[in-house]
Amino acid sequence: MLIIPIKDGENIDRALKRYKRKFDKTGVVRQLRSRQAFIKPSVVRRAQIQKASYIQGLRDSLEN
């Protein structure tokens, strides 16, 4: 459970924003979405390699 202490006179929107940021850092939503369907390890590795090659291509194009 996340606990967000609210200071005296603090805006509720700011406290809500702090809560959302802290919640995103925990990674609960990402973990739930990844567990909805099983993905084979070979498919995960292939996606990582494709992503790495794409990022490397972008970096190479920026250098030239």
Short mmCIF file of N, CA and C in Angstrom, two decimals:
data_model
loop_
_atom_site.label_atom_id
_atom_site.label_comp_id
_atom_site.label_asym_id
_atom_site.label_seq_id
_atom_site.Cartn_x
_atom_site.Cartn_y
_atom_site.Cartn_z
N MET A 1 0.84 -1.17 0.00
CA MET A 1 0.00 0.00 0.00
C MET A 1 0.89 1.24 0.00
N LEU A 2 0.53 2.19 -0.85
CA LEU A 2 1.29 3.43 -0.94
C LEU A 2 0.75 4.45 0.05
N ILE A 3 1.65 5.10 0.74
CA ILE A 3 1.25 6.14 1.69
C ILE A 3 1.86 7.45 1.22
N ILE A 4 1.01 8.43 1.01
CA ILE A 4 1.44 9.75 0.57
C ILE A 4 1.06 10.75 1.65
N PRO A 5 2.02 11.22 2.43
CA PRO A 5 1.68 12.23 3.46
C PRO A 5 1.37 13.57 2.80
N ILE A 6 0.26 14.16 3.20
CA ILE A 6 -0.14 15.46 2.66
C ILE A 6 0.21 16.53 3.69
N LYS A 7 0.95 17.53 3.24
CA LYS A 7 1.37 18.60 4.14
C LYS A 7 0.24 19.62 4.29
N ASP A 8 0.32 20.41 5.35
CA ASP A 8 -0.70 21.43 5.59
C ASP A 8 -0.70 22.44 4.45
N GLY A 9 -1.87 22.70 3.92
CA GLY A 9 -2.02 23.68 2.85
C GLY A 9 -1.59 23.19 1.48
N GLU A 10 -1.28 21.90 1.36
CA GLU A 10 -0.85 21.39 0.06
C GLU A 10 -2.06 21.15 -0.83
N ASN A 11 -1.91 21.45 -2.09
CA ASN A 11 -2.96 21.27 -3.06
C ASN A 11 -3.21 19.77 -3.27
N ILE A 12 -4.46 19.38 -3.36
CA ILE A 12 -4.80 17.96 -3.52
C ILE A 12 -4.34 17.44 -4.88
N ASP A 13 -4.32 18.33 -5.89
CA ASP A 13 -3.85 17.91 -7.21
C ASP A 13 -2.38 17.54 -7.17
N ARG A 14 -1.60 18.29 -6.41
CA ARG A 14 -0.17 18.00 -6.31
C ARG A 14 0.05 16.67 -5.59
N ALA A 15 -0.74 16.42 -4.54
CA ALA A 15 -0.62 15.15 -3.81
C ALA A 15 -1.03 13.98 -4.70
N LEU A 16 -2.06 14.18 -5.50
CA LEU A 16 -2.50 13.14 -6.43
C LEU A 16 -1.43 12.86 -7.47
N LYS A 17 -0.78 13.91 -7.95
CA LYS A 17 0.30 13.75 -8.92
C LYS A 17 1.46 12.97 -8.32
N ARG A 18 1.80 13.24 -7.06
CA ARG A 18 2.85 12.49 -6.37
C ARG A 18 2.47 11.02 -6.24
N TYR A 19 1.19 10.77 -5.93
CA TYR A 19 0.70 9.39 -5.79
C TYR A 19 0.83 8.65 -7.13
N LYS A 20 0.40 9.30 -8.21
CA LYS A 20 0.47 8.65 -9.51
C LYS A 20 1.91 8.35 -9.91
N ARG A 21 2.82 9.28 -9.63
CA ARG A 21 4.23 9.07 -9.96
C ARG A 21 4.79 7.90 -9.17
N LYS A 22 4.46 7.84 -7.90
CA LYS A 22 4.94 6.75 -7.05
C LYS A 22 4.35 5.41 -7.50
N PHE A 23 3.08 5.42 -7.90
CA PHE A 23 2.43 4.21 -8.37
C PHE A 23 3.07 3.72 -9.66
N ASP A 24 3.40 4.64 -10.57
CA ASP A 24 4.05 4.25 -11.82
C ASP A 24 5.41 3.62 -11.58
N LYS A 25 6.14 4.13 -10.59
CA LYS A 25 7.47 3.60 -10.30
C LYS A 25 7.42 2.18 -9.76
N THR A 26 6.31 1.79 -9.14
CA THR A 26 6.22 0.43 -8.61
C THR A 26 6.11 -0.60 -9.73
N GLY A 27 5.53 -0.23 -10.88
CA GLY A 27 5.44 -1.13 -12.02
C GLY A 27 4.35 -2.15 -11.92
N VAL A 28 3.32 -1.89 -11.13
CA VAL A 28 2.24 -2.86 -10.94
C VAL A 28 1.45 -3.07 -12.24
N VAL A 29 1.13 -2.00 -12.92
CA VAL A 29 0.32 -2.10 -14.13
C VAL A 29 1.09 -2.84 -15.23
N ARG A 30 2.38 -2.52 -15.38
CA ARG A 30 3.19 -3.21 -16.39
C ARG A 30 3.26 -4.71 -16.09
N GLN A 31 3.38 -5.05 -14.81
CA GLN A 31 3.47 -6.46 -14.43
C GLN A 31 2.15 -7.18 -14.72
N LEU A 32 1.03 -6.54 -14.43
CA LEU A 32 -0.27 -7.15 -14.70
C LEU A 32 -0.48 -7.38 -16.20
N ARG A 33 -0.10 -6.41 -17.00
CA ARG A 33 -0.27 -6.55 -18.45
C ARG A 33 0.63 -7.63 -19.01
N SER A 34 1.82 -7.76 -18.47
CA SER A 34 2.72 -8.78 -18.98
C SER A 34 2.26 -10.18 -18.59
N ARG A 35 1.52 -10.29 -17.50
CA ARG A 35 1.06 -11.60 -17.05
C ARG A 35 -0.27 -12.03 -17.66
N GLN A 36 -0.88 -11.18 -18.48
CA GLN A 36 -2.17 -11.55 -19.07
C GLN A 36 -2.03 -12.70 -20.05
N ALA A 37 -0.91 -12.76 -20.74
CA ALA A 37 -0.70 -13.84 -21.70
C ALA A 37 0.75 -14.30 -21.60
N PHE A 38 0.96 -15.60 -21.77
CA PHE A 38 2.32 -16.13 -21.71
C PHE A 38 3.01 -15.88 -23.03
N ILE A 39 4.22 -15.37 -22.96
CA ILE A 39 5.04 -15.15 -24.15
C ILE A 39 6.28 -16.02 -24.00
N LYS A 40 6.53 -16.80 -25.03
CA LYS A 40 7.67 -17.71 -24.98
C LYS A 40 8.97 -16.92 -24.85
N PRO A 41 9.94 -17.47 -24.13
CA PRO A 41 11.23 -16.78 -23.96
C PRO A 41 11.92 -16.46 -25.28
N SER A 42 11.77 -17.34 -26.26
CA SER A 42 12.42 -17.09 -27.56
C SER A 42 11.79 -15.86 -28.24
N VAL A 43 10.50 -15.68 -28.07
CA VAL A 43 9.82 -14.52 -28.66
C VAL A 43 10.25 -13.25 -27.93
N VAL A 44 10.42 -13.34 -26.63
CA VAL A 44 10.87 -12.18 -25.86
C VAL A 44 12.27 -11.77 -26.29
N ARG A 45 13.16 -12.75 -26.45
CA ARG A 45 14.53 -12.46 -26.89
C ARG A 45 14.55 -11.85 -28.28
N ARG A 46 13.72 -12.38 -29.17
CA ARG A 46 13.66 -11.86 -30.53
C ARG A 46 13.20 -10.41 -30.53
N ALA A 47 12.21 -10.09 -29.70
CA ALA A 47 11.73 -8.71 -29.61
C ALA A 47 12.80 -7.78 -29.05
N GLN A 48 13.57 -8.27 -28.08
CA GLN A 48 14.65 -7.46 -27.52
C GLN A 48 15.73 -7.19 -28.56
N ILE A 49 16.06 -8.19 -29.37
CA ILE A 49 17.07 -8.02 -30.41
C ILE A 49 16.59 -7.04 -31.47
N GLN A 50 15.32 -7.14 -31.86
CA GLN A 50 14.76 -6.22 -32.84
C GLN A 50 14.76 -4.79 -32.31
N LYS A 51 14.41 -4.62 -31.05
CA LYS A 51 14.41 -3.29 -30.46
C LYS A 51 15.82 -2.72 -30.40
N ALA A 52 16.78 -3.56 -30.02
CA ALA A 52 18.17 -3.11 -29.93
C ALA A 52 18.69 -2.70 -31.31
N SER A 53 18.37 -3.47 -32.34
CA SER A 53 18.84 -3.13 -33.68
C SER A 53 18.18 -1.85 -34.18
N TYR A 54 16.93 -1.65 -33.84
CA TYR A 54 16.23 -0.42 -34.23
C TYR A 54 16.88 0.80 -33.57
N ILE A 55 17.15 0.70 -32.26
CA ILE A 55 17.77 1.81 -31.53
C ILE A 55 19.18 2.07 -32.06
N GLN A 56 19.92 1.00 -32.38
CA GLN A 56 21.26 1.17 -32.93
C GLN A 56 21.20 1.86 -34.29
N GLY A 57 20.21 1.52 -35.09
CA GLY A 57 20.03 2.19 -36.38
C GLY A 57 19.74 3.67 -36.23
N LEU A 58 18.93 4.01 -35.23
CA LEU A 58 18.64 5.42 -34.97
C LEU A 58 19.90 6.16 -34.55
N ARG A 59 20.69 5.55 -33.68
CA ARG A 59 21.93 6.19 -33.22
C ARG A 59 22.93 6.34 -34.36
N ASP A 60 23.00 5.34 -35.24
CA ASP A 60 23.91 5.44 -36.38
C ASP A 60 23.48 6.55 -37.33
N SER A 61 22.18 6.71 -37.53
CA SER A 61 21.70 7.75 -38.43
C SER A 61 21.94 9.14 -37.85
N LEU A 62 21.92 9.27 -36.52
CA LEU A 62 22.19 10.56 -35.90
C LEU A 62 23.67 10.94 -36.02
N GLU A 63 24.56 9.96 -36.00
CA GLU A 63 25.98 10.23 -36.10
C GLU A 63 26.36 10.71 -37.49
N ASN A 64 25.68 10.21 -38.51
CA ASN A 64 26.04 10.57 -39.90
C ASN A 64 25.40 11.82 -40.34
#
